[in-house]
């Protein structure tokens, strides 16, 4: 990554909804002094089954909102938007734009020993093969076994993080790739880090889980080094495009993120 930024203006982060708070939590650990503006597109979530054209339009509109609010960098926390929209949007964005995909792919390449990497995500992310392409760009000989897991986001949003129903669904998705010998699994969706304990239990300790939120935050930290305030920032400024807060408070509690007031921002049509 060659882009660097020297501004102390806030980092803009966006997601299709609330799940991107996993990236906010990782950013706060890596860069405690940075101010974060977060947009959750709760009016239009989920993105995971939508077309590249629609997701790119949504991502464009939210980026414009964040730029208007003074963001000096845009972190696309949503894996689906990272897969479908970032390659095009980053080219015209006036500030550095980074998605979660490349850092996650790089970490997976580093972690695997068997050369077999599993990737889980939404239908759109897996259908785009964006992780597979990013991994093979770095290491053409590695084998990528990908599975879309559309049932996981609703289960997480219902708070079923440790539940027999979630375990049964995880077995359904993960057992075939475990039989194929994956030793590294990319959690290619904003929500999945919240399921880490259950996923690790089912995969066993021999499988390394790659949290793309964590790896994205480390990349952002390398780009921002030396620019943050020494004073730890307050919680993120949260903006939602629909007043429905969904699992905002519960996710924030799980992730240890202080949430103050939430602002409603209407965008698009
Ligand atoms: N934020 C999405 C992602 O990371 C998951 C939720 C959705 O489908 O919008 O892919």
PDB file of N, CA and C in Angstrom, residues 7 26 82 163 240:
ATOM      1  N   UNK A   7      -3.575  14.156   7.160  1.00  0.00           N
ATOM      2  CA  UNK A   7      -4.572  15.021   7.769  1.00  0.00           C
ATOM      3  C   UNK A   7      -5.029  14.485   9.113  1.00  0.00           C
ATOM      4  N   UNK A  26     -12.096  -2.237  15.594  1.00  0.00           N
ATOM      5  CA  UNK A  26     -10.689  -2.532  15.258  1.00  0.00           C
ATOM      6  C   UNK A  26      -9.911  -1.234  15.025  1.00  0.00           C
ATOM      7  N   UNK A  82     -16.905  -3.397  -0.676  1.00  0.00           N
ATOM      8  CA  UNK A  82     -15.460  -3.484  -0.977  1.00  0.00           C
ATOM      9  C   UNK A  82     -15.237  -4.323  -2.227  1.00  0.00           C
ATOM     10  N   UNK A 163     -25.614 -20.335  19.907  1.00  0.00           N
ATOM     11  CA  UNK A 163     -26.950 -20.931  19.853  1.00  0.00           C
ATOM     12  C   UNK A 163     -26.880 -22.193  18.982  1.00  0.00           C
ATOM     13  N   UNK A 240     -27.203   7.205  10.624  1.00  0.00           N
ATOM     14  CA  UNK A 240     -27.954   6.127   9.985  1.00  0.00           C
ATOM     15  C   UNK A 240     -28.872   6.747   8.932  1.00  0.00           C
TER      16      UNK A 240
END
